[in-house]
Amino acid sequence: MSRSPKYSTVRASELIRERLEAERQARERKRKEEQERRAKAALERSRTAVTRQVEAATARCDALAKQSSTVSADLAGTRAALERARRAVGAAADDDEIAAAVRVLDEAERLRVTAAADVLRRSSRHAAGQLSAVRGLLSELDAEQRTRFAPVAARTVDEAVVLLANALDNGNIALFEQNIETLLTQVRAHHQEVTTRAAEHAEHVRTAKSTLDELRARVAGLSADAQAARIPLGELPVAGQVLDAIGTKLAAGRPVEAMELAVRLADRLDDLEEELDTAIERLSARREMLGSIIEALPALGFAVDQGSFVHGSDGSIGMEARRHSGEALMVVVQDDEAEEHRINYLRESGGPLEPRACTSLKSLAEELNSSLRRKGFTPGSVTWDEDGPRPAPGHRTAATTQERQLGGKP
């Protein structure tokens, strides 16, 4: 191949840039619409889940209302809070409002447990019935959550329950009566602490899972866009590894850490999206440039080799064309500085180029540059390494790599 490729820097016209920008905006709108659709679906899933929680809490409130020692005033605050939670979840428009509804539900649960303790204090139940009611309150709590969120209180309460159970078994009613009030206070506080912390943890998990689902969808969408445009994926595979790390933290019950990592990834994805759109715009422009040259080649006696098209890992593209005489021409379009691109024209040569051959390649490049002007591009003057300013570092290497790929040389 020619060791002295001719090249030109090329700029797209304002009209072409505006069209490419419009295409970018269309991609952005599509991504936003997809994101809004996913957010709406996630909101409905959260609404359904929290509504079930409100219904379960209402059922517990109704069960307490049926006890003989309960009066309507005991549950007035609880029912008011449940109604607020019900309205809040029904009207929630985003995750923050769902979280606010969950906090109101937690308030309703605290009020119900306080009412349950008050009802038990004035009930006419015998000692065994009181102990059974205490155990009933504790059974509402998940055993694992008790030891996770309030381990000291869980142990203290369980020991107190065993103490009073043994007192009843031994007929020591005095000991039972001396300690039942303290136990009720401990159970109420323990129930409220576990319920509140479990609700906070569940909210962290819900938010982290929702964020993880959204990030997975974003990475998949960006990867699809990159693959469709034949753009190198860049850091997107690394983003996939970060997604796996977030999922691992969630599975280990560490949603806060998972969310911290997710926030950092989301910020990086914003940058990657911008970088990808810029790369797609520039590659689209290079494809149009190459397409213009391909259209002009038959008039100059060249036929394009359809199997010669290549895409470089740096975003460069190229192809080979031949005349009936066997003369080969290679065209490689690659990125350049700022808003410019660079077109390399290379020609097969078995030895050092003759001056006449060099001039011929220059003339051919100028003819092809004229086709670019007709399509709205602005090419610079045709030059080469021995003529005029030398290209920026890396340009010659990229052109040589494409030359080897096109020519099938090692």
mmCIF file of C-alpha atoms in Angstrom:
data_model
loop_
_atom_site.group_PDB
_atom_site.id
_atom_site.type_symbol
_atom_site.label_atom_id
_atom_site.label_comp_id
_atom_site.label_asym_id
_atom_site.label_seq_id
_atom_site.Cartn_x
_atom_site.Cartn_y
_atom_site.Cartn_z
ATOM 1 C CA MET A 1 0.000 0.000 0.000
ATOM 2 C CA SER A 2 1.011 3.584 -0.442
ATOM 3 C CA ARG A 3 3.293 4.826 2.267
ATOM 4 C CA SER A 4 2.209 8.384 1.565
ATOM 5 C CA PRO A 5 -1.566 8.543 1.972
ATOM 6 C CA LYS A 6 -3.300 11.738 1.045
ATOM 7 C CA TYR A 7 -5.697 13.173 3.568
ATOM 8 C CA SER A 8 -8.069 16.035 4.229
ATOM 9 C CA THR A 9 -9.794 17.354 7.294
ATOM 10 C CA VAL A 10 -13.558 17.679 6.831
ATOM 11 C CA ARG A 11 -16.298 19.607 8.581
ATOM 12 C CA ALA A 12 -20.034 19.037 8.379
ATOM 13 C CA SER A 13 -22.232 21.954 7.363
ATOM 14 C CA GLU A 14 -24.512 23.673 9.847
ATOM 15 C CA LEU A 15 -27.499 21.996 8.163
ATOM 16 C CA ILE A 16 -26.003 18.528 8.634
ATOM 17 C CA ARG A 17 -25.092 19.299 12.236
ATOM 18 C CA GLU A 18 -28.638 20.465 12.902
ATOM 19 C CA ARG A 19 -30.041 17.259 11.440
ATOM 20 C CA LEU A 20 -27.668 15.116 13.513
ATOM 21 C CA GLU A 21 -28.635 17.127 16.591
ATOM 22 C CA ALA A 22 -32.302 16.499 15.821
ATOM 23 C CA GLU A 23 -31.567 12.775 15.641
ATOM 24 C CA ARG A 24 -29.827 13.002 19.014
ATOM 25 C CA GLN A 25 -32.832 14.773 20.502
ATOM 26 C CA ALA A 26 -35.075 12.029 19.134
ATOM 27 C CA ARG A 27 -32.936 9.400 20.889
ATOM 28 C CA GLU A 28 -33.079 11.418 24.098
ATOM 29 C CA ARG A 29 -36.869 11.717 23.876
ATOM 30 C CA LYS A 30 -37.199 7.988 23.305
ATOM 31 C CA ARG A 31 -34.997 7.233 26.329
ATOM 32 C CA LYS A 32 -36.969 9.679 28.451
ATOM 33 C CA GLU A 33 -40.269 8.143 27.384
ATOM 34 C CA GLU A 34 -38.979 4.683 28.212
ATOM 35 C CA GLN A 35 -37.717 5.913 31.563
ATOM 36 C CA GLU A 36 -41.075 7.507 32.358
ATOM 37 C CA ARG A 37 -42.873 4.301 31.365
ATOM 38 C CA ARG A 38 -40.624 2.235 33.667
ATOM 39 C CA ALA A 39 -41.062 4.746 36.492
ATOM 40 C CA LYS A 40 -44.839 4.599 36.139
ATOM 41 C CA ALA A 41 -44.814 0.792 36.245
ATOM 42 C CA ALA A 42 -42.516 0.801 39.296
ATOM 43 C CA LEU A 43 -44.777 3.322 41.044
ATOM 44 C CA GLU A 44 -47.815 1.101 40.477
ATOM 45 C CA ARG A 45 -45.951 -1.905 41.892
ATOM 46 C CA SER A 46 -45.016 0.095 44.975
ATOM 47 C CA ARG A 47 -48.560 1.408 45.345
ATOM 48 C CA THR A 48 -49.932 -2.133 45.245
ATOM 49 C CA ALA A 49 -47.421 -3.381 47.821
ATOM 50 C CA VAL A 50 -48.029 -0.525 50.280
ATOM 51 C CA THR A 51 -51.803 -0.783 49.820
ATOM 52 C CA ARG A 52 -51.565 -4.413 50.928
ATOM 53 C CA GLN A 53 -49.630 -3.292 53.997
ATOM 54 C CA VAL A 54 -52.319 -0.737 54.829
ATOM 55 C CA GLU A 55 -55.006 -3.430 54.486
ATOM 56 C CA ALA A 56 -53.076 -5.784 56.773
ATOM 57 C CA ALA A 57 -52.644 -3.030 59.378
ATOM 58 C CA THR A 58 -56.361 -2.256 59.151
ATOM 59 C CA ALA A 59 -57.169 -5.912 59.776
ATOM 60 C CA ARG A 60 -55.011 -5.880 62.929
ATOM 61 C CA CYS A 61 -56.766 -2.726 64.068
ATOM 62 C CA ASP A 62 -60.181 -4.348 63.479
ATOM 63 C CA ALA A 63 -59.124 -7.419 65.470
ATOM 64 C CA LEU A 64 -58.141 -5.236 68.420
ATOM 65 C CA ALA A 65 -61.443 -3.370 68.199
ATOM 66 C CA LYS A 66 -63.323 -6.656 68.787
ATOM 67 C CA GLN A 67 -61.729 -7.235 72.200
ATOM 68 C CA SER A 68 -64.125 -6.695 75.063
ATOM 69 C CA SER A 69 -61.939 -4.128 76.845
ATOM 70 C CA THR A 70 -61.507 -1.918 73.787
ATOM 71 C CA VAL A 71 -63.458 1.317 73.391
ATOM 72 C CA SER A 72 -63.704 3.396 70.251
ATOM 73 C CA ALA A 73 -61.449 6.117 71.662
ATOM 74 C CA ASP A 74 -58.583 3.607 71.931
ATOM 75 C CA LEU A 75 -58.283 3.308 68.171
ATOM 76 C CA ALA A 76 -59.366 6.775 67.019
ATOM 77 C CA GLY A 77 -55.776 7.910 66.393
ATOM 78 C CA THR A 78 -54.866 4.625 64.715
ATOM 79 C CA ARG A 79 -57.808 4.731 62.339
ATOM 80 C CA ALA A 80 -57.127 8.364 61.455
ATOM 81 C CA ALA A 81 -53.505 7.540 60.662
ATOM 82 C CA LEU A 82 -54.546 4.519 58.558
ATOM 83 C CA GLU A 83 -56.922 6.696 56.577
ATOM 84 C CA ARG A 84 -54.150 9.232 55.956
ATOM 85 C CA ALA A 85 -51.854 6.429 54.817
ATOM 86 C CA ARG A 86 -54.556 5.069 52.504
ATOM 87 C CA ARG A 87 -55.114 8.458 50.898
ATOM 88 C CA ALA A 88 -51.382 9.166 50.645
ATOM 89 C CA VAL A 89 -50.575 5.927 48.853
ATOM 90 C CA GLY A 90 -53.518 6.392 46.501
ATOM 91 C CA ALA A 91 -52.392 9.889 45.544
ATOM 92 C CA ALA A 92 -48.632 9.210 45.473
ATOM 93 C CA ALA A 93 -47.040 10.495 42.266
ATOM 94 C CA ASP A 94 -43.458 9.380 42.873
ATOM 95 C CA ASP A 95 -41.163 7.386 45.153
ATOM 96 C CA ASP A 96 -40.835 10.189 47.708
ATOM 97 C CA GLU A 97 -44.608 10.308 48.193
ATOM 98 C CA ILE A 98 -44.760 6.517 48.509
ATOM 99 C CA ALA A 99 -42.096 6.773 51.217
ATOM 100 C CA ALA A 100 -44.175 9.445 52.990
ATOM 101 C CA ALA A 101 -47.199 7.121 52.926
ATOM 102 C CA VAL A 102 -45.095 4.338 54.467
ATOM 103 C CA ARG A 103 -44.051 6.676 57.286
ATOM 104 C CA VAL A 104 -47.710 7.459 58.026
ATOM 105 C CA LEU A 105 -48.435 3.726 58.077
ATOM 106 C CA ASP A 106 -45.602 3.248 60.568
ATOM 107 C CA GLU A 107 -47.186 5.936 62.752
ATOM 108 C CA ALA A 108 -50.501 4.047 62.637
ATOM 109 C CA GLU A 109 -48.766 0.846 63.750
ATOM 110 C CA ARG A 110 -47.120 2.572 66.709
ATOM 111 C CA LEU A 111 -50.482 3.986 67.799
ATOM 112 C CA ARG A 112 -52.123 0.555 67.503
ATOM 113 C CA VAL A 113 -49.471 -1.150 69.646
ATOM 114 C CA THR A 114 -49.826 1.575 72.289
ATOM 115 C CA ALA A 115 -53.588 1.057 72.255
ATOM 116 C CA ALA A 116 -53.130 -2.719 72.509
ATOM 117 C CA ALA A 117 -50.951 -2.300 75.606
ATOM 118 C CA ASP A 118 -53.509 0.033 77.197
ATOM 119 C CA VAL A 119 -56.366 -2.378 76.452
ATOM 120 C CA LEU A 120 -54.405 -5.253 77.957
ATOM 121 C CA ARG A 121 -53.661 -3.284 81.132
ATOM 122 C CA ARG A 122 -57.333 -2.756 81.928
ATOM 123 C CA SER A 123 -58.618 -6.071 80.656
ATOM 124 C CA SER A 124 -60.215 -8.546 83.044
ATOM 125 C CA ARG A 125 -58.120 -11.388 81.683
ATOM 126 C CA HIS A 126 -56.475 -13.738 84.081
ATOM 127 C CA ALA A 127 -52.695 -13.890 84.207
ATOM 128 C CA ALA A 128 -52.400 -16.646 81.588
ATOM 129 C CA GLY A 129 -54.586 -14.647 79.200
ATOM 130 C CA GLN A 130 -52.448 -11.564 79.691
ATOM 131 C CA LEU A 131 -49.281 -13.537 78.992
ATOM 132 C CA SER A 132 -50.878 -15.011 75.896
ATOM 133 C CA ALA A 133 -51.797 -11.532 74.665
ATOM 134 C CA VAL A 134 -48.208 -10.357 75.192
ATOM 135 C CA ARG A 135 -46.941 -13.299 73.172
ATOM 136 C CA GLY A 136 -49.477 -12.430 70.501
ATOM 137 C CA LEU A 137 -48.011 -8.940 70.149
ATOM 138 C CA LEU A 138 -44.516 -10.382 69.862
ATOM 139 C CA SER A 139 -45.636 -12.930 67.267
ATOM 140 C CA GLU A 140 -46.578 -10.060 64.945
ATOM 141 C CA LEU A 141 -42.866 -9.388 64.598
ATOM 142 C CA ASP A 142 -40.523 -11.393 62.392
ATOM 143 C CA ALA A 143 -38.055 -13.259 64.619
ATOM 144 C CA GLU A 144 -35.107 -12.457 62.370
ATOM 145 C CA GLN A 145 -35.997 -8.771 62.304
ATOM 146 C CA ARG A 146 -36.237 -8.696 66.094
ATOM 147 C CA THR A 147 -32.678 -9.958 66.514
ATOM 148 C CA ARG A 148 -31.384 -7.850 63.655
ATOM 149 C CA PHE A 149 -32.897 -4.484 64.493
ATOM 150 C CA ALA A 150 -33.136 -4.653 68.309
ATOM 151 C CA PRO A 151 -31.038 -7.591 69.549
ATOM 152 C CA VAL A 152 -30.599 -6.394 73.144
ATOM 153 C CA ALA A 153 -34.277 -5.567 73.622
ATOM 154 C CA ALA A 154 -35.285 -8.866 71.973
ATOM 155 C CA ARG A 155 -33.189 -10.834 74.437
ATOM 156 C CA THR A 156 -34.446 -8.777 77.413
ATOM 157 C CA VAL A 157 -38.104 -9.199 76.418
ATOM 158 C CA ASP A 158 -37.769 -12.928 75.763
ATOM 159 C CA GLU A 159 -36.105 -13.448 79.142
ATOM 160 C CA ALA A 160 -38.899 -11.492 80.841
ATOM 161 C CA VAL A 161 -41.563 -13.608 79.092
ATOM 162 C CA VAL A 162 -39.844 -16.792 80.270
ATOM 163 C CA LEU A 163 -39.618 -15.397 83.807
ATOM 164 C CA LEU A 164 -43.355 -14.664 83.975
ATOM 165 C CA ALA A 165 -44.265 -17.961 82.321
ATOM 166 C CA ASN A 166 -42.255 -19.799 84.999
ATOM 167 C CA ALA A 167 -43.909 -17.695 87.690
ATOM 168 C CA LEU A 168 -47.346 -18.812 86.453
ATOM 169 C CA ASP A 169 -46.237 -22.426 86.220
ATOM 170 C CA ASN A 170 -45.068 -22.238 89.844
ATOM 171 C CA GLY A 171 -48.207 -20.447 91.016
ATOM 172 C CA ASN A 172 -46.269 -17.316 91.905
ATOM 173 C CA ILE A 173 -48.995 -14.807 90.967
ATOM 174 C CA ALA A 174 -47.381 -12.068 93.065
ATOM 175 C CA LEU A 175 -44.211 -12.193 91.006
ATOM 176 C CA PHE A 176 -46.262 -12.121 87.799
ATOM 177 C CA GLU A 177 -48.277 -9.078 88.886
ATOM 178 C CA GLN A 178 -45.125 -7.271 89.987
ATOM 179 C CA ASN A 179 -43.537 -7.616 86.541
ATOM 180 C CA ILE A 180 -46.390 -7.658 83.987
ATOM 181 C CA GLU A 181 -46.546 -3.847 83.774
ATOM 182 C CA THR A 182 -42.810 -3.623 83.092
ATOM 183 C CA LEU A 183 -43.098 -6.363 80.474
ATOM 184 C CA LEU A 184 -45.948 -4.564 78.723
ATOM 185 C CA THR A 185 -43.862 -1.379 78.531
ATOM 186 C CA GLN A 186 -40.881 -3.333 77.192
ATOM 187 C CA VAL A 187 -42.955 -5.178 74.592
ATOM 188 C CA ARG A 188 -44.583 -1.996 73.344
ATOM 189 C CA ALA A 189 -41.227 -0.220 72.964
ATOM 190 C CA HIS A 190 -39.641 -3.284 71.362
ATOM 191 C CA HIS A 191 -42.518 -3.723 68.918
ATOM 192 C CA GLN A 192 -42.410 -0.089 67.880
ATOM 193 C CA GLU A 193 -38.619 -0.069 67.445
ATOM 194 C CA VAL A 194 -38.573 -3.219 65.338
ATOM 195 C CA THR A 195 -41.571 -2.123 63.270
ATOM 196 C CA THR A 196 -40.078 1.298 62.560
ATOM 197 C CA ARG A 197 -36.608 0.020 61.717
ATOM 198 C CA ALA A 198 -37.991 -2.808 59.590
ATOM 199 C CA ALA A 199 -40.136 -0.303 57.687
ATOM 200 C CA GLU A 200 -37.116 1.934 57.111
ATOM 201 C CA HIS A 201 -35.075 -1.049 55.919
ATOM 202 C CA ALA A 202 -37.879 -2.201 53.630
ATOM 203 C CA GLU A 203 -38.090 1.291 52.153
ATOM 204 C CA HIS A 204 -34.323 1.317 51.545
ATOM 205 C CA VAL A 205 -34.603 -2.080 49.854
ATOM 206 C CA ARG A 206 -37.553 -0.991 47.735
ATOM 207 C CA THR A 207 -35.781 2.174 46.610
ATOM 208 C CA ALA A 208 -32.517 0.365 45.882
ATOM 209 C CA LYS A 209 -34.269 -2.381 43.920
ATOM 210 C CA SER A 210 -36.234 0.144 41.919
ATOM 211 C CA THR A 211 -33.065 2.109 41.194
ATOM 212 C CA LEU A 212 -31.195 -1.070 40.238
ATOM 213 C CA ASP A 213 -33.964 -2.054 37.822
ATOM 214 C CA GLU A 214 -33.829 1.387 36.243
ATOM 215 C CA LEU A 215 -30.031 1.318 35.938
ATOM 216 C CA ARG A 216 -30.134 -2.127 34.351
ATOM 217 C CA ALA A 217 -32.642 -0.860 31.805
ATOM 218 C CA ARG A 218 -30.508 2.193 31.082
ATOM 219 C CA VAL A 219 -27.337 0.168 30.582
ATOM 220 C CA ALA A 220 -29.204 -2.285 28.343
ATOM 221 C CA GLY A 221 -30.637 0.593 26.306
ATOM 222 C CA LEU A 222 -27.275 2.333 25.900
ATOM 223 C CA SER A 223 -25.615 -0.959 24.967
ATOM 224 C CA ALA A 224 -28.295 -1.580 22.353
ATOM 225 C CA ASP A 225 -27.811 1.926 20.931
ATOM 226 C CA ALA A 226 -24.035 1.427 20.795
ATOM 227 C CA GLN A 227 -24.314 -1.969 19.140
ATOM 228 C CA ALA A 228 -26.881 -0.747 16.623
ATOM 229 C CA ALA A 229 -24.574 2.139 15.673
ATOM 230 C CA ARG A 230 -21.518 -0.142 15.784
ATOM 231 C CA ILE A 231 -19.933 2.139 18.374
ATOM 232 C CA PRO A 232 -17.367 0.634 20.799
ATOM 233 C CA LEU A 233 -19.063 -0.057 24.133
ATOM 234 C CA GLY A 234 -16.370 1.773 26.095
ATOM 235 C CA GLU A 235 -17.139 1.667 29.824
ATOM 236 C CA LEU A 236 -20.557 0.022 29.448
ATOM 237 C CA PRO A 237 -19.231 -3.483 30.257
ATOM 238 C CA VAL A 238 -17.747 -2.005 33.450
ATOM 239 C CA ALA A 239 -21.174 -0.546 34.234
ATOM 240 C CA GLY A 240 -22.541 -4.089 33.999
ATOM 241 C CA GLN A 241 -20.010 -5.208 36.598
ATOM 242 C CA VAL A 242 -21.095 -2.364 38.893
ATOM 243 C CA LEU A 243 -24.707 -3.487 38.478
ATOM 244 C CA ASP A 244 -23.680 -6.961 39.652
ATOM 245 C CA ALA A 245 -21.953 -5.419 42.692
ATOM 246 C CA ILE A 246 -25.115 -3.454 43.543
ATOM 247 C CA GLY A 247 -27.174 -6.649 43.288
ATOM 248 C CA THR A 248 -24.721 -8.458 45.562
ATOM 249 C CA LYS A 249 -24.997 -5.761 48.232
ATOM 250 C CA LEU A 250 -28.787 -5.924 48.037
ATOM 251 C CA ALA A 251 -28.773 -9.704 48.395
ATOM 252 C CA ALA A 252 -26.569 -9.305 51.464
ATOM 253 C CA GLY A 253 -29.138 -7.001 53.088
ATOM 254 C CA ARG A 254 -27.086 -3.812 52.646
ATOM 255 C CA PRO A 255 -29.447 -1.563 50.679
ATOM 256 C CA VAL A 256 -27.903 1.725 51.843
ATOM 257 C CA GLU A 257 -24.494 0.701 50.477
ATOM 258 C CA ALA A 258 -26.165 -0.549 47.314
ATOM 259 C CA MET A 259 -27.905 2.788 46.868
ATOM 260 C CA GLU A 260 -24.687 4.762 47.360
ATOM 261 C CA LEU A 261 -23.058 2.742 44.600
ATOM 262 C CA ALA A 262 -26.151 3.097 42.415
ATOM 263 C CA VAL A 263 -26.112 6.892 42.717
ATOM 264 C CA ARG A 264 -22.487 7.008 41.585
ATOM 265 C CA LEU A 265 -23.259 4.738 38.649
ATOM 266 C CA ALA A 266 -26.275 6.843 37.647
ATOM 267 C CA ASP A 267 -24.081 9.951 37.532
ATOM 268 C CA ARG A 268 -21.537 8.131 35.354
ATOM 269 C CA LEU A 269 -24.274 6.855 33.038
ATOM 270 C CA ASP A 270 -25.343 10.451 32.400
ATOM 271 C CA ASP A 271 -21.820 11.137 31.135
ATOM 272 C CA LEU A 272 -21.683 7.888 29.142
ATOM 273 C CA GLU A 273 -24.989 8.734 27.479
ATOM 274 C CA GLU A 274 -23.624 12.114 26.412
ATOM 275 C CA GLU A 275 -20.404 10.507 25.152
ATOM 276 C CA LEU A 276 -22.319 7.839 23.251
ATOM 277 C CA ASP A 277 -24.610 10.357 21.563
ATOM 278 C CA THR A 278 -21.613 12.430 20.504
ATOM 279 C CA ALA A 279 -19.899 9.316 19.122
ATOM 280 C CA ILE A 280 -23.062 8.313 17.229
ATOM 281 C CA GLU A 281 -23.381 11.807 15.753
ATOM 282 C CA ARG A 282 -19.789 11.837 14.585
ATOM 283 C CA LEU A 283 -19.913 8.302 13.216
ATOM 284 C CA SER A 284 -23.143 9.138 11.365
ATOM 285 C CA ALA A 285 -21.356 12.087 9.758
ATOM 286 C CA ARG A 286 -18.406 9.873 8.764
ATOM 287 C CA ARG A 287 -20.761 7.345 7.222
ATOM 288 C CA GLU A 288 -22.369 10.080 5.176
ATOM 289 C CA MET A 289 -18.922 11.207 4.034
ATOM 290 C CA LEU A 290 -17.966 7.703 3.016
ATOM 291 C CA GLY A 291 -21.330 7.261 1.324
ATOM 292 C CA SER A 292 -20.756 10.414 -0.745
ATOM 293 C CA ILE A 293 -17.386 9.117 -1.866
ATOM 294 C CA ILE A 294 -18.832 5.708 -2.768
ATOM 295 C CA GLU A 295 -21.462 7.410 -4.951
ATOM 296 C CA ALA A 296 -18.727 9.316 -6.792
ATOM 297 C CA LEU A 297 -16.338 6.408 -7.395
ATOM 298 C CA PRO A 298 -18.068 4.774 -10.425
ATOM 299 C CA ALA A 299 -17.745 7.993 -12.424
ATOM 300 C CA LEU A 300 -14.005 7.847 -11.744
ATOM 301 C CA GLY A 301 -13.721 4.269 -12.937
ATOM 302 C CA PHE A 302 -13.769 2.513 -9.558
ATOM 303 C CA ALA A 303 -16.023 -0.308 -8.324
ATOM 304 C CA VAL A 304 -16.417 -0.730 -4.577
ATOM 305 C CA ASP A 305 -15.442 -4.073 -3.074
ATOM 306 C CA GLN A 306 -18.547 -4.812 -0.957
ATOM 307 C CA GLY A 307 -16.614 -7.191 1.260
ATOM 308 C CA SER A 308 -13.966 -4.653 2.148
ATOM 309 C CA PHE A 309 -15.917 -2.469 4.579
ATOM 310 C CA VAL A 310 -14.301 -2.254 8.000
ATOM 311 C CA HIS A 311 -15.116 -0.600 11.316
ATOM 312 C CA GLY A 312 -12.146 0.225 13.500
ATOM 313 C CA SER A 313 -12.228 0.014 17.275
ATOM 314 C CA ASP A 314 -11.558 3.769 17.337
ATOM 315 C CA GLY A 315 -14.736 4.514 15.357
ATOM 316 C CA SER A 316 -12.980 4.813 11.994
ATOM 317 C CA ILE A 317 -14.594 3.295 8.911
ATOM 318 C CA GLY A 318 -13.201 2.402 5.536
ATOM 319 C CA MET A 319 -13.568 0.466 2.272
ATOM 320 C CA GLU A 320 -11.629 -0.505 -0.832
ATOM 321 C CA ALA A 321 -12.427 0.107 -4.497
ATOM 322 C CA ARG A 322 -10.699 -1.098 -7.685
ATOM 323 C CA ARG A 323 -10.417 -0.162 -11.315
ATOM 324 C CA HIS A 324 -10.548 -2.767 -14.070
ATOM 325 C CA SER A 325 -6.769 -2.367 -14.335
ATOM 326 C CA GLY A 326 -6.454 -3.716 -10.787
ATOM 327 C CA GLU A 327 -5.488 -0.384 -9.265
ATOM 328 C CA ALA A 328 -6.829 -0.259 -5.716
ATOM 329 C CA LEU A 329 -7.972 2.757 -3.754
ATOM 330 C CA MET A 330 -8.639 2.689 -0.050
ATOM 331 C CA VAL A 331 -10.606 5.342 1.785
ATOM 332 C CA VAL A 332 -10.520 5.586 5.557
ATOM 333 C CA VAL A 333 -12.601 8.139 7.487
ATOM 334 C CA GLN A 334 -11.634 8.715 11.104
ATOM 335 C CA ASP A 335 -12.187 11.117 13.946
ATOM 336 C CA ASP A 336 -10.143 14.262 14.250
ATOM 337 C CA GLU A 337 -9.911 17.199 16.577
ATOM 338 C CA ALA A 338 -12.853 19.363 17.636
ATOM 339 C CA GLU A 339 -15.605 19.269 15.011
ATOM 340 C CA GLU A 340 -13.408 17.921 12.244
ATOM 341 C CA HIS A 341 -13.009 14.492 10.684
ATOM 342 C CA ARG A 342 -10.182 13.176 8.593
ATOM 343 C CA ILE A 343 -10.358 11.283 5.296
ATOM 344 C CA ASN A 344 -7.342 9.206 4.262
ATOM 345 C CA TYR A 345 -6.895 8.205 0.626
ATOM 346 C CA LEU A 346 -4.496 5.297 0.072
ATOM 347 C CA ARG A 347 -3.490 3.500 -3.102
ATOM 348 C CA GLU A 348 -1.845 0.135 -3.670
ATOM 349 C CA SER A 349 1.754 0.317 -4.806
ATOM 350 C CA GLY A 350 4.345 -2.388 -5.164
ATOM 351 C CA GLY A 351 7.232 -0.050 -4.434
ATOM 352 C CA PRO A 352 8.130 3.587 -3.834
ATOM 353 C CA LEU A 353 5.586 5.940 -5.384
ATOM 354 C CA GLU A 354 6.522 7.727 -8.546
ATOM 355 C CA PRO A 355 5.877 11.484 -8.456
ATOM 356 C CA ARG A 356 3.297 11.063 -11.237
ATOM 357 C CA ALA A 357 1.433 8.434 -9.209
ATOM 358 C CA CYS A 358 1.483 10.688 -6.163
ATOM 359 C CA THR A 359 0.044 13.533 -8.208
ATOM 360 C CA SER A 360 -2.591 11.210 -9.624
ATOM 361 C CA LEU A 361 -3.709 10.173 -6.138
ATOM 362 C CA LYS A 362 -3.840 13.818 -5.093
ATOM 363 C CA SER A 363 -6.043 14.641 -8.080
ATOM 364 C CA LEU A 364 -8.289 11.692 -7.350
ATOM 365 C CA ALA A 365 -8.613 12.799 -3.720
ATOM 366 C CA GLU A 366 -9.530 16.304 -4.844
ATOM 367 C CA GLU A 367 -12.212 14.915 -7.157
ATOM 368 C CA LEU A 368 -13.677 12.887 -4.310
ATOM 369 C CA ASN A 369 -13.531 15.887 -1.995
ATOM 370 C CA SER A 370 -15.674 17.732 -4.513
ATOM 371 C CA SER A 371 -18.374 15.099 -4.023
ATOM 372 C CA LEU A 372 -18.263 15.872 -0.295
ATOM 373 C CA ARG A 373 -18.850 19.562 -0.959
ATOM 374 C CA ARG A 374 -21.937 18.732 -2.984
ATOM 375 C CA LYS A 375 -23.318 16.839 0.027
ATOM 376 C CA GLY A 376 -22.839 19.728 2.438
ATOM 377 C CA PHE A 377 -19.381 18.926 3.831
ATOM 378 C CA THR A 378 -16.411 21.263 3.827
ATOM 379 C CA PRO A 379 -13.151 19.410 3.152
ATOM 380 C CA GLY A 380 -9.797 21.071 3.602
ATOM 381 C CA SER A 381 -7.004 20.957 1.073
ATOM 382 C CA VAL A 382 -5.534 17.582 0.150
ATOM 383 C CA THR A 383 -2.144 17.043 1.724
ATOM 384 C CA TRP A 384 0.166 14.246 2.866
ATOM 385 C CA ASP A 385 2.864 13.596 5.433
ATOM 386 C CA GLU A 386 5.636 15.117 3.299
ATOM 387 C CA ASP A 387 3.581 18.183 2.378
ATOM 388 C CA GLY A 388 2.438 20.859 4.752
ATOM 389 C CA PRO A 389 1.519 20.442 8.430
ATOM 390 C CA ARG A 390 1.841 16.921 9.721
ATOM 391 C CA PRO A 391 -1.221 15.263 11.224
ATOM 392 C CA ALA A 392 -1.787 15.070 14.927
ATOM 393 C CA PRO A 393 -0.131 12.119 16.760
ATOM 394 C CA GLY A 394 -1.979 8.867 16.204
ATOM 395 C CA HIS A 395 -3.465 9.757 12.807
ATOM 396 C CA ARG A 396 -0.774 8.024 10.835
ATOM 397 C CA THR A 397 -1.008 4.970 13.082
ATOM 398 C CA ALA A 398 -4.788 4.764 12.645
ATOM 399 C CA ALA A 399 -4.543 5.104 8.884
ATOM 400 C CA THR A 400 -1.820 2.487 8.706
ATOM 401 C CA THR A 401 -3.894 0.069 10.791
ATOM 402 C CA GLN A 402 -6.859 0.497 8.460
ATOM 403 C CA GLU A 403 -4.525 0.101 5.483
ATOM 404 C CA ARG A 404 -3.396 -3.254 6.810
ATOM 405 C CA GLN A 405 -6.936 -4.371 7.534
ATOM 406 C CA LEU A 406 -8.129 -3.401 4.070
ATOM 407 C CA GLY A 407 -5.134 -4.870 2.314
ATOM 408 C CA GLY A 408 -5.140 -8.064 4.316
ATOM 409 C CA LYS A 409 -1.554 -7.500 5.462
ATOM 410 C CA PRO A 410 -0.275 -8.464 8.914
#
